[in-house]
Amino acid sequence: MASNQDQPWLLENGNLKGLSKEHRTGRTAHNMSSSSLRKKSDLTLVSKIPCSLLRQFLTNLQEVMLGTKLSVLFPAIPLAIVAQCFGFARPWVFALSLIGLMPLAERVSFLTEQISFYTGPTVGGLLNATCGNATELIIAIFALAQHKIAVVKYSLLGSILSNLLLVLGTSLFCGGIANMRIEQKYDRRQADVNSLMLLLALLCHLLPMLFTFAAGASASVTSDPSLHLSRASSIVMLIAYTAYIVFQLWTHRQLFEAQEDSDDDGVVSDEAPVIGFWSGIVWLIGMTAVIALLSEYVVGTIEEASDSWGLSVSFISIILLPIVGNAAEHAGAVIFAFKNKLDITLGVALGSATQIALFVVPSCVIIAWIMGINMDLNFSAIETGSLALSILAVAFTLQDGTSHYLKGLVLLLCYIIIGACFFVTESPLHHSNIVNVGLKTSNEAVFGAYN
């Protein structure tokens, strides 16, 4: 690949930015994880094009569309659009849309990192924190617009569970097998911070459900107080997430910076931007628009896919959606576990789970509030119990600062049994509160016994 000085189409306003030490360091675990799936672009032919505008366009196109190992999945995007426009079977639209979301999620991470070269690590970190889980948030907003609150809750819960159990479990298991003769260690401080934030999110999820149990009344009596408590808890979680971002990007940045080695084969070096600032902005907007389109397809066809495949909506939302939507990020975490770089792996898995629990979930409650939709944090007993036990299992797993394959195996087995639970569970799509139904049934049984 030619040097940047020989590639004027990579310059922005005549000056090459992003080469200072400040921009080369301070990369987060998410940046490193996404980099593991990128590949270098050969710009030899593009550099010979005489027209500068055409050369710049083709360079950006090659870097964005072909600069990832997941580029083979991009054809699923036009196929999903064609299937939707010509009325193909709805399950096909759902499947193609899910596949198309995989490379888009990785490319959003790539574009935010490219923009951070021009804005600095702090603004870039804020942008990455905002767009890191854009796919989940966009899917949730479209589901809210169609009043599919259950899909929102299921998909967000599944994202947290997949990061905590599937991604972390697979990474620790594979890393332990690959480094059997080496004692794997990691910095406990980052893990402790994320575990503490997850416990706060768990408390905010538990209280609305426990409030319903303590009230012991019907859903009509407890729904309003539970809704108000959920909205107050969401505001508290957003405040905590803001403090977490300040802690991560300003006051204790050194705890979250991923250490990058120069001998990482197969990982593209990002010491300089490969596309311009405004080009990155335009591509990011375009990618977000395509994600929104495919998310609308996913939400609109999930029920037909559930009926056709014989799988419950809860299983598809909790298991399939998170696995496919975050496949690129998950693969990167496993790759670095193989390389015995568990700090990066933990930053990806725990960081994503924390971001969803403290930012995406309360944001959905607030957005639903603005839209006039009554979404609360009162998940069912099975969902909340699964979340609680998963967070506790991960906290116990990471308490000693060392890792081996047995820890990863246990987390994977926890995920498998939770997946089996939702596989056999047939939950109605528009249920409001399964806990209230159980309470009402129990109360009727008690009164019937006395009578």
Tab-separated table of C-alpha atoms in Angstrom:
chain	number	residue	atom	x	y	z
A	1	MET	CA	0.000	0.000	0.000
A	2	ALA	CA	1.422	3.358	-0.945
A	3	SER	CA	2.349	5.913	1.666
A	4	ASN	CA	-0.199	8.517	2.672
A	5	GLN	CA	1.931	11.306	1.247
A	6	ASP	CA	1.604	9.671	-2.176
A	7	GLN	CA	-2.178	9.454	-1.857
A	8	PRO	CA	-3.572	13.001	-2.010
A	9	TRP	CA	-7.153	11.712	-2.103
A	10	LEU	CA	-6.742	10.673	1.563
A	11	LEU	CA	-6.012	14.227	2.591
A	12	GLU	CA	-8.649	16.493	4.078
A	13	ASN	CA	-8.226	20.202	3.236
A	14	GLY	CA	-4.683	19.491	2.059
A	15	ASN	CA	-3.467	18.284	5.461
A	16	LEU	CA	-3.080	14.721	6.678
A	17	LYS	CA	-4.462	14.500	10.180
A	18	GLY	CA	-4.573	11.828	12.818
A	19	LEU	CA	-0.825	11.048	12.906
A	20	SER	CA	-0.051	12.448	16.330
A	21	LYS	CA	0.724	10.173	19.250
A	22	GLU	CA	-2.505	11.200	20.902
A	23	HIS	CA	-4.472	9.769	17.999
A	24	ARG	CA	-2.420	6.586	17.765
A	25	THR	CA	-2.931	5.647	21.404
A	26	GLY	CA	-5.932	5.247	23.626
A	27	ARG	CA	-7.768	2.793	21.397
A	28	THR	CA	-10.615	1.060	23.139
A	29	ALA	CA	-11.255	-2.664	23.258
A	30	HIS	CA	-14.127	-2.263	20.789
A	31	ASN	CA	-11.788	-0.600	18.284
A	32	MET	CA	-9.239	-3.378	18.648
A	33	SER	CA	-11.904	-6.063	18.350
A	34	SER	CA	-13.282	-4.610	15.132
A	35	SER	CA	-9.770	-4.222	13.709
A	36	SER	CA	-9.239	-7.969	13.939
A	37	LEU	CA	-11.796	-8.482	11.155
A	38	ARG	CA	-10.386	-5.884	8.791
A	39	LYS	CA	-8.069	-6.461	5.892
A	40	LYS	CA	-5.726	-4.214	4.003
A	41	SER	CA	-6.902	-2.797	0.713
A	42	ASP	CA	-4.727	-2.871	-2.374
A	43	LEU	CA	-5.064	0.587	-3.894
A	44	THR	CA	-2.550	0.068	-6.703
A	45	LEU	CA	-5.108	0.206	-9.497
A	46	VAL	CA	-7.149	2.979	-7.891
A	47	SER	CA	-4.074	5.200	-7.531
A	48	LYS	CA	-3.589	5.200	-11.316
A	49	ILE	CA	-6.979	6.841	-12.000
A	50	PRO	CA	-6.294	10.421	-13.199
A	51	CYS	CA	-9.581	11.972	-12.047
A	52	SER	CA	-9.184	12.947	-8.389
A	53	LEU	CA	-12.906	12.871	-7.538
A	54	LEU	CA	-13.405	9.442	-9.073
A	55	ARG	CA	-10.211	8.226	-7.425
A	56	GLN	CA	-11.374	9.427	-4.020
A	57	PHE	CA	-14.811	7.846	-4.455
A	58	LEU	CA	-13.399	4.478	-5.511
A	59	THR	CA	-10.879	4.587	-2.666
A	60	ASN	CA	-13.601	5.195	-0.110
A	61	LEU	CA	-15.780	2.523	-1.706
A	62	GLN	CA	-12.977	-0.023	-1.574
A	63	GLU	CA	-12.008	0.810	1.991
A	64	VAL	CA	-15.573	0.758	3.319
A	65	MET	CA	-17.076	-2.115	1.337
A	66	LEU	CA	-14.067	-4.393	0.823
A	67	GLY	CA	-11.965	-3.528	3.865
A	68	THR	CA	-13.578	-6.189	6.044
A	69	LYS	CA	-13.502	-9.972	6.071
A	70	LEU	CA	-17.302	-9.863	6.227
A	71	SER	CA	-17.625	-8.192	2.827
A	72	VAL	CA	-18.986	-11.445	1.360
A	73	LEU	CA	-22.173	-10.830	3.364
A	74	PHE	CA	-22.969	-7.455	1.758
A	75	PRO	CA	-24.996	-9.050	-1.112
A	76	ALA	CA	-27.588	-10.055	1.496
A	77	ILE	CA	-28.604	-6.375	1.778
A	78	PRO	CA	-29.889	-5.884	-1.801
A	79	LEU	CA	-31.354	-9.388	-1.711
A	80	ALA	CA	-33.357	-8.478	1.404
A	81	ILE	CA	-34.623	-5.296	-0.265
A	82	VAL	CA	-35.598	-7.203	-3.423
A	83	ALA	CA	-37.321	-9.892	-1.347
A	84	GLN	CA	-39.299	-7.231	0.502
A	85	CYS	CA	-40.265	-5.255	-2.606
A	86	PHE	CA	-41.368	-8.276	-4.628
A	87	GLY	CA	-43.256	-9.960	-1.808
A	88	PHE	CA	-41.071	-12.998	-1.257
A	89	ALA	CA	-41.671	-15.236	1.752
A	90	ARG	CA	-41.423	-13.182	4.929
A	91	PRO	CA	-38.999	-15.578	6.690
A	92	TRP	CA	-36.567	-15.052	3.808
A	93	VAL	CA	-36.764	-11.290	4.301
A	94	PHE	CA	-36.100	-11.781	8.005
A	95	ALA	CA	-33.105	-14.075	7.448
A	96	LEU	CA	-31.515	-11.917	4.734
A	97	SER	CA	-31.976	-8.777	6.834
A	98	LEU	CA	-30.259	-10.418	9.803
A	99	ILE	CA	-27.329	-11.497	7.633
A	100	GLY	CA	-27.066	-8.020	6.130
A	101	LEU	CA	-26.863	-6.441	9.574
A	102	MET	CA	-23.682	-8.369	10.424
A	103	PRO	CA	-21.190	-6.464	8.219
A	104	LEU	CA	-23.022	-3.167	8.748
A	105	ALA	CA	-22.470	-3.295	12.513
A	106	GLU	CA	-18.728	-3.841	11.986
A	107	ARG	CA	-18.515	-1.040	9.421
A	108	VAL	CA	-20.165	1.434	11.795
A	109	SER	CA	-17.408	0.701	14.299
A	110	PHE	CA	-14.813	1.196	11.563
A	111	LEU	CA	-16.275	4.534	10.503
A	112	THR	CA	-16.500	5.891	14.046
A	113	GLU	CA	-12.856	5.025	14.533
A	114	GLN	CA	-11.914	6.757	11.289
A	115	ILE	CA	-13.759	9.895	12.385
A	116	SER	CA	-12.003	9.787	15.764
A	117	PHE	CA	-8.668	10.354	14.000
A	118	TYR	CA	-9.846	13.880	13.186
A	119	THR	CA	-11.855	14.639	16.322
A	120	GLY	CA	-9.457	13.240	18.912
A	121	PRO	CA	-9.750	10.208	21.202
A	122	THR	CA	-12.244	11.776	23.610
A	123	VAL	CA	-14.825	12.812	21.017
A	124	GLY	CA	-14.141	9.591	19.178
A	125	GLY	CA	-14.797	7.651	22.365
A	126	LEU	CA	-18.098	9.469	22.825
A	127	LEU	CA	-19.033	8.692	19.234
A	128	ASN	CA	-18.125	5.045	19.700
A	129	ALA	CA	-20.136	4.913	22.937
A	130	THR	CA	-23.138	6.347	21.102
A	131	CYS	CA	-22.905	4.208	17.965
A	132	GLY	CA	-21.452	1.070	19.532
A	133	ASN	CA	-24.856	-0.556	19.865
A	134	ALA	CA	-26.697	1.376	17.188
A	135	THR	CA	-28.148	-1.808	15.696
A	136	GLU	CA	-29.873	-2.827	18.938
A	137	LEU	CA	-31.184	0.675	19.553
A	138	ILE	CA	-32.570	1.089	16.033
A	139	ILE	CA	-34.286	-2.310	16.128
A	140	ALA	CA	-35.779	-1.397	19.515
A	141	ILE	CA	-37.118	1.934	18.230
A	142	PHE	CA	-38.841	0.298	15.256
A	143	ALA	CA	-40.297	-2.360	17.543
A	144	LEU	CA	-41.602	0.360	19.866
A	145	ALA	CA	-43.176	2.163	16.926
A	146	GLN	CA	-45.121	-1.027	16.195
A	147	HIS	CA	-45.978	-1.468	19.906
A	148	LYS	CA	-43.991	-4.696	20.118
A	149	ILE	CA	-42.712	-4.044	23.616
A	150	ALA	CA	-41.988	-7.722	24.214
A	151	VAL	CA	-39.600	-7.800	21.239
A	152	VAL	CA	-37.751	-4.785	22.650
A	153	LYS	CA	-37.350	-6.389	26.058
A	154	TYR	CA	-36.387	-9.755	24.616
A	155	SER	CA	-33.789	-8.386	22.185
A	156	LEU	CA	-32.100	-6.130	24.737
A	157	LEU	CA	-32.058	-8.852	27.374
A	158	GLY	CA	-30.613	-11.224	24.789
A	159	SER	CA	-27.848	-8.741	23.932
A	160	ILE	CA	-26.798	-8.543	27.572
A	161	LEU	CA	-26.923	-12.304	28.061
A	162	SER	CA	-25.021	-13.039	24.854
A	163	ASN	CA	-22.219	-10.652	25.801
A	164	LEU	CA	-21.941	-11.909	29.366
A	165	LEU	CA	-22.283	-15.646	28.753
A	166	LEU	CA	-21.814	-16.509	25.079
A	167	VAL	CA	-19.077	-14.069	24.061
A	168	LEU	CA	-17.188	-14.071	27.341
A	169	GLY	CA	-17.678	-17.813	27.813
A	170	THR	CA	-16.499	-18.673	24.303
A	171	SER	CA	-13.520	-16.337	24.641
A	172	LEU	CA	-12.393	-17.711	27.993
A	173	PHE	CA	-12.905	-21.299	26.848
A	174	CYS	CA	-11.062	-20.915	23.532
A	175	GLY	CA	-8.357	-18.768	25.098
A	176	GLY	CA	-7.852	-21.308	27.870
A	177	ILE	CA	-7.552	-24.192	25.399
A	178	ALA	CA	-5.154	-22.273	23.152
A	179	ASN	CA	-2.996	-21.111	26.074
A	180	MET	CA	-3.144	-24.230	28.210
A	181	ARG	CA	0.435	-23.892	29.461
A	182	ILE	CA	0.195	-20.177	30.193
A	183	GLU	CA	-1.558	-18.625	33.150
A	184	GLN	CA	-3.971	-16.134	31.642
A	185	LYS	CA	-4.257	-12.899	33.587
A	186	TYR	CA	-6.163	-9.670	33.125
A	187	ASP	CA	-6.632	-6.340	34.873
A	188	ARG	CA	-9.348	-6.807	37.474
A	189	ARG	CA	-10.010	-3.093	37.808
A	190	GLN	CA	-11.873	-2.798	34.510
A	191	ALA	CA	-13.866	-5.952	35.261
A	192	ASP	CA	-14.778	-4.647	38.732
A	193	VAL	CA	-16.049	-1.344	37.336
A	194	ASN	CA	-18.236	-3.043	34.740
A	195	SER	CA	-19.531	-5.588	37.259
A	196	LEU	CA	-20.506	-2.778	39.613
A	197	MET	CA	-22.384	-0.945	36.858
A	198	LEU	CA	-24.170	-4.147	35.838
A	199	LEU	CA	-25.267	-4.729	39.430
A	200	LEU	CA	-26.731	-1.223	39.489
A	201	ALA	CA	-28.643	-1.979	36.288
A	202	LEU	CA	-29.838	-5.244	37.814
A	203	LEU	CA	-31.169	-3.403	40.869
A	204	CYS	CA	-33.127	-1.050	38.609
A	205	HIS	CA	-34.610	-4.069	36.816
A	206	LEU	CA	-35.418	-5.954	40.004
A	207	LEU	CA	-37.236	-3.212	41.901
A	208	PRO	CA	-40.221	-2.838	39.517
A	209	MET	CA	-40.743	-6.595	39.543
A	210	LEU	CA	-40.324	-6.861	43.324
A	211	PHE	CA	-42.686	-3.919	43.727
A	212	THR	CA	-45.362	-5.897	41.893
A	213	PHE	CA	-44.776	-8.921	44.083
A	214	ALA	CA	-44.858	-6.831	47.265
A	215	ALA	CA	-48.054	-5.067	46.230
A	216	GLY	CA	-49.811	-8.378	45.732
A	217	ALA	CA	-52.543	-6.685	43.720
A	218	SER	CA	-53.854	-6.887	40.210
A	219	ALA	CA	-52.080	-5.424	37.206
A	220	SER	CA	-54.500	-2.490	36.984
A	221	VAL	CA	-53.508	-1.328	40.479
A	222	THR	CA	-49.737	-1.799	40.209
A	223	SER	CA	-49.099	-0.876	36.572
A	224	ASP	CA	-48.936	2.898	37.054
A	225	PRO	CA	-46.601	2.922	40.095
A	226	SER	CA	-44.394	0.295	38.437
A	227	LEU	CA	-44.260	2.401	35.273
A	228	HIS	CA	-43.333	5.535	37.231
A	229	LEU	CA	-40.652	3.602	39.131
A	230	SER	CA	-39.252	2.263	35.858
A	231	ARG	CA	-39.005	5.738	34.361
A	232	ALA	CA	-37.298	7.075	37.480
A	233	SER	CA	-34.907	4.110	37.428
A	234	SER	CA	-34.165	4.783	33.754
A	235	ILE	CA	-33.177	8.354	34.537
A	236	VAL	CA	-30.909	7.083	37.317
A	237	MET	CA	-29.294	4.579	34.934
A	238	LEU	CA	-28.655	7.281	32.341
A	239	ILE	CA	-26.997	9.420	35.021
A	240	ALA	CA	-24.858	6.428	36.006
A	241	TYR	CA	-23.953	5.824	32.371
A	242	THR	CA	-22.899	9.454	31.976
A	243	ALA	CA	-20.641	9.094	35.016
A	244	TYR	CA	-19.311	5.848	33.539
A	245	ILE	CA	-18.419	7.612	30.278
A	246	VAL	CA	-16.655	10.411	32.171
A	247	PHE	CA	-14.793	7.779	34.197
A	248	GLN	CA	-13.848	5.865	31.050
A	249	LEU	CA	-12.838	8.736	28.775
A	250	TRP	CA	-11.455	11.356	31.155
A	251	THR	CA	-10.604	10.559	34.752
A	252	HIS	CA	-9.517	6.898	34.463
A	253	ARG	CA	-8.899	6.428	30.762
A	254	GLN	CA	-5.833	4.268	31.372
A	255	LEU	CA	-8.009	1.457	32.740
A	256	PHE	CA	-9.869	1.086	29.446
A	257	GLU	CA	-7.123	1.674	26.889
A	258	ALA	CA	-6.278	-1.417	24.879
A	259	GLN	CA	-2.565	-2.120	24.605
A	260	GLU	CA	-1.680	-2.719	20.964
A	261	ASP	CA	1.344	-4.803	19.983
A	262	SER	CA	3.230	-4.282	16.778
A	263	ASP	CA	3.419	-8.005	15.999
A	264	ASP	CA	-0.306	-8.573	15.554
A	265	ASP	CA	-0.483	-10.429	12.275
A	266	GLY	CA	-3.679	-10.003	10.370
A	267	VAL	CA	-4.734	-6.856	12.209
A	268	VAL	CA	-4.758	-3.720	10.133
A	269	SER	CA	-2.657	-0.911	11.597
A	270	ASP	CA	-4.722	2.204	12.106
A	271	GLU	CA	-1.982	4.792	12.634
A	272	ALA	CA	-3.530	7.009	9.964
A	273	PRO	CA	-7.033	7.453	8.579
A	274	VAL	CA	-7.809	5.818	5.269
A	275	ILE	CA	-10.808	8.021	4.431
A	276	GLY	CA	-11.474	11.719	4.971
A	277	PHE	CA	-13.515	13.234	7.789
A	278	TRP	CA	-16.522	14.313	5.738
A	279	SER	CA	-16.413	11.113	3.747
A	280	GLY	CA	-16.598	9.199	7.010
A	281	ILE	CA	-19.595	11.264	8.141
A	282	VAL	CA	-21.443	10.629	4.869
A	283	TRP	CA	-20.699	6.906	4.949
A	284	LEU	CA	-21.762	6.692	8.606
A	285	ILE	CA	-25.095	8.361	7.843
A	286	GLY	CA	-25.619	6.046	4.884
A	287	MET	CA	-24.779	2.928	6.899
A	288	THR	CA	-27.136	4.016	9.678
A	289	ALA	CA	-29.943	4.514	7.137
A	290	VAL	CA	-29.425	1.009	5.746
A	291	ILE	CA	-29.381	-0.424	9.283
A	292	ALA	CA	-32.666	1.348	9.954
A	293	LEU	CA	-34.193	-0.123	6.785
A	294	LEU	CA	-33.101	-3.666	7.595
A	295	SER	CA	-34.189	-3.228	11.217
A	296	GLU	CA	-37.667	-2.330	10.006
A	297	TYR	CA	-37.695	-5.507	7.922
A	298	VAL	CA	-36.565	-7.579	10.925
A	299	VAL	CA	-39.239	-6.198	13.240
A	300	GLY	CA	-41.968	-6.483	10.625
A	301	THR	CA	-41.231	-10.123	9.746
A	302	ILE	CA	-40.254	-11.627	13.092
A	303	GLU	CA	-43.713	-13.054	13.748
A	304	GLU	CA	-43.903	-14.732	10.331
A	305	ALA	CA	-40.406	-16.162	10.839
A	306	SER	CA	-41.461	-17.461	14.240
A	307	ASP	CA	-44.498	-19.234	12.789
A	308	SER	CA	-42.592	-20.615	9.793
A	309	TRP	CA	-39.581	-21.907	11.724
A	310	GLY	CA	-41.549	-23.196	14.686
A	311	LEU	CA	-39.539	-21.044	17.118
A	312	SER	CA	-41.003	-18.751	19.734
A	313	VAL	CA	-40.582	-15.011	19.356
A	314	SER	CA	-38.773	-14.965	22.693
A	315	PHE	CA	-36.161	-17.462	21.476
A	316	ILE	CA	-35.591	-15.613	18.192
A	317	SER	CA	-35.321	-12.247	19.954
A	318	ILE	CA	-33.158	-13.368	22.870
A	319	ILE	CA	-30.884	-15.853	21.085
A	320	LEU	CA	-30.804	-15.274	17.308
A	321	LEU	CA	-30.983	-11.482	17.063
A	322	PRO	CA	-28.044	-10.731	19.416
A	323	ILE	CA	-25.834	-13.481	17.983
A	324	VAL	CA	-26.254	-12.297	14.398
A	325	GLY	CA	-26.316	-8.567	15.160
A	326	ASN	CA	-23.033	-8.633	17.097
A	327	ALA	CA	-21.276	-11.472	15.296
A	328	ALA	CA	-18.386	-9.304	14.096
A	329	GLU	CA	-17.687	-7.861	17.534
A	330	HIS	CA	-18.000	-11.293	19.128
A	331	ALA	CA	-15.563	-12.850	16.676
A	332	GLY	CA	-13.010	-10.157	17.444
A	333	ALA	CA	-13.273	-10.830	21.174
A	334	VAL	CA	-12.605	-14.549	20.626
A	335	ILE	CA	-9.646	-13.814	18.350
A	336	PHE	CA	-7.937	-11.710	21.016
A	337	ALA	CA	-8.626	-14.377	23.622
A	338	PHE	CA	-6.683	-16.792	21.420
A	339	LYS	CA	-3.819	-14.281	21.518
A	340	ASN	CA	-3.984	-14.178	25.333
A	341	LYS	CA	-5.168	-10.562	25.361
A	342	LEU	CA	-8.037	-10.943	27.780
A	343	ASP	CA	-8.169	-7.252	28.677
A	344	ILE	CA	-9.429	-6.535	25.154
A	345	THR	CA	-11.861	-9.449	25.326
A	346	LEU	CA	-13.257	-8.306	28.667
A	347	GLY	CA	-13.521	-4.753	27.387
A	348	VAL	CA	-15.647	-5.923	24.462
A	349	ALA	CA	-17.939	-8.324	26.332
A	350	LEU	CA	-18.420	-6.409	29.585
A	351	GLY	CA	-18.337	-3.006	27.896
A	352	SER	CA	-21.116	-3.927	25.467
A	353	ALA	CA	-23.240	-5.465	28.223
A	354	THR	CA	-22.809	-2.361	30.381
A	355	GLN	CA	-23.658	-0.048	27.501
A	356	ILE	CA	-26.855	-1.920	26.694
A	357	ALA	CA	-27.944	-2.259	30.332
A	358	LEU	CA	-27.248	1.343	31.361
A	359	PHE	CA	-27.823	3.224	28.114
A	360	VAL	CA	-29.881	1.360	25.513
A	361	VAL	CA	-32.495	-0.114	27.890
A	362	PRO	CA	-33.268	3.127	29.785
A	363	SER	CA	-33.149	5.077	26.528
A	364	CYS	CA	-35.869	2.808	25.151
A	365	VAL	CA	-37.996	3.449	28.248
A	366	ILE	CA	-37.573	7.208	27.839
A	367	ILE	CA	-38.217	7.064	24.078
A	368	ALA	CA	-41.349	4.997	24.684
A	369	TRP	CA	-42.422	7.594	27.269
A	370	ILE	CA	-42.027	10.340	24.662
A	371	MET	CA	-43.975	8.256	22.124
A	372	GLY	CA	-46.802	7.728	24.599
A	373	ILE	CA	-46.070	4.012	24.988
A	374	ASN	CA	-46.040	2.428	28.427
A	375	MET	CA	-42.818	0.437	28.515
A	376	ASP	CA	-41.426	-0.391	31.939
A	377	LEU	CA	-38.498	-2.346	33.367
A	378	ASN	CA	-40.786	-4.993	34.795
A	379	PHE	CA	-39.598	-8.038	32.872
A	380	SER	CA	-40.976	-11.456	33.677
A	381	ALA	CA	-39.580	-13.512	36.538
A	382	ILE	CA	-37.738	-15.854	34.146
A	383	GLU	CA	-36.117	-12.994	32.235
A	384	THR	CA	-35.086	-11.013	35.309
A	385	GLY	CA	-33.893	-14.148	37.090
A	386	SER	CA	-31.776	-15.133	34.094
A	387	LEU	CA	-30.223	-11.667	34.005
A	388	ALA	CA	-29.509	-11.679	37.757
A	389	LEU	CA	-27.894	-15.118	37.798
A	390	SER	CA	-25.837	-14.305	34.692
A	391	ILE	CA	-24.414	-11.116	36.203
A	392	LEU	CA	-23.605	-12.921	39.451
A	393	ALA	CA	-21.980	-15.821	37.597
A	394	VAL	CA	-19.756	-13.446	35.626
A	395	ALA	CA	-18.861	-11.449	38.750
A	396	PHE	CA	-17.742	-14.631	40.534
A	397	THR	CA	-15.881	-15.812	37.440
A	398	LEU	CA	-13.793	-12.635	37.174
A	399	GLN	CA	-13.054	-12.044	40.841
A	400	ASP	CA	-9.492	-13.456	40.996
A	401	GLY	CA	-7.919	-11.858	37.900
A	402	THR	CA	-7.016	-15.181	36.238
A	403	SER	CA	-8.748	-17.354	33.690
A	404	HIS	CA	-8.806	-20.926	32.410
A	405	TYR	CA	-10.997	-22.925	30.056
A	406	LEU	CA	-13.276	-24.298	32.803
A	407	LYS	CA	-14.578	-20.815	33.607
A	408	GLY	CA	-15.493	-20.271	29.977
A	409	LEU	CA	-17.140	-23.688	29.776
A	410	VAL	CA	-19.336	-22.951	32.792
A	411	LEU	CA	-20.493	-19.636	31.295
A	412	LEU	CA	-21.262	-21.362	27.994
A	413	LEU	CA	-23.292	-24.032	29.771
A	414	CYS	CA	-25.231	-21.309	31.576
A	415	TYR	CA	-26.061	-19.730	28.221
A	416	ILE	CA	-27.127	-23.062	26.757
A	417	ILE	CA	-29.558	-23.816	29.576
A	418	ILE	CA	-31.015	-20.291	29.389
A	419	GLY	CA	-31.425	-20.718	25.643
A	420	ALA	CA	-33.165	-24.050	26.219
A	421	CYS	CA	-35.485	-22.339	28.692
A	422	PHE	CA	-36.627	-19.760	26.152
A	423	PHE	CA	-36.767	-22.404	23.422
A	424	VAL	CA	-39.537	-24.238	25.277
A	425	THR	CA	-41.223	-21.036	26.458
A	426	GLU	CA	-44.170	-19.867	24.387
A	427	SER	CA	-44.660	-16.251	25.448
A	428	PRO	CA	-47.313	-14.086	23.762
A	429	LEU	CA	-45.840	-11.279	21.704
A	430	HIS	CA	-47.937	-8.522	23.220
A	431	HIS	CA	-47.892	-9.669	26.826
A	432	SER	CA	-47.695	-6.823	29.313
A	433	ASN	CA	-46.515	-8.577	32.400
A	434	ILE	CA	-46.264	-12.298	32.930
A	435	VAL	CA	-45.585	-11.740	36.630
A	436	ASN	CA	-48.956	-10.072	37.126
A	437	VAL	CA	-50.700	-13.000	35.466
A	438	GLY	CA	-48.948	-15.366	37.839
A	439	LEU	CA	-49.876	-13.229	40.837
A	440	LYS	CA	-53.496	-13.059	39.784
A	441	THR	CA	-53.633	-16.823	39.346
A	442	SER	CA	-52.012	-17.386	42.738
A	443	ASN	CA	-54.410	-15.011	44.479
A	444	GLU	CA	-57.410	-16.702	42.874
A	445	ALA	CA	-56.121	-20.056	44.034
A	446	VAL	CA	-55.664	-18.794	47.603
A	447	PHE	CA	-59.125	-17.227	47.765
A	448	GLY	CA	-60.612	-20.373	46.250
A	449	ALA	CA	-58.995	-22.478	48.936
A	450	TYR	CA	-60.446	-20.303	51.718
A	451	ASN	CA	-63.890	-20.348	50.128
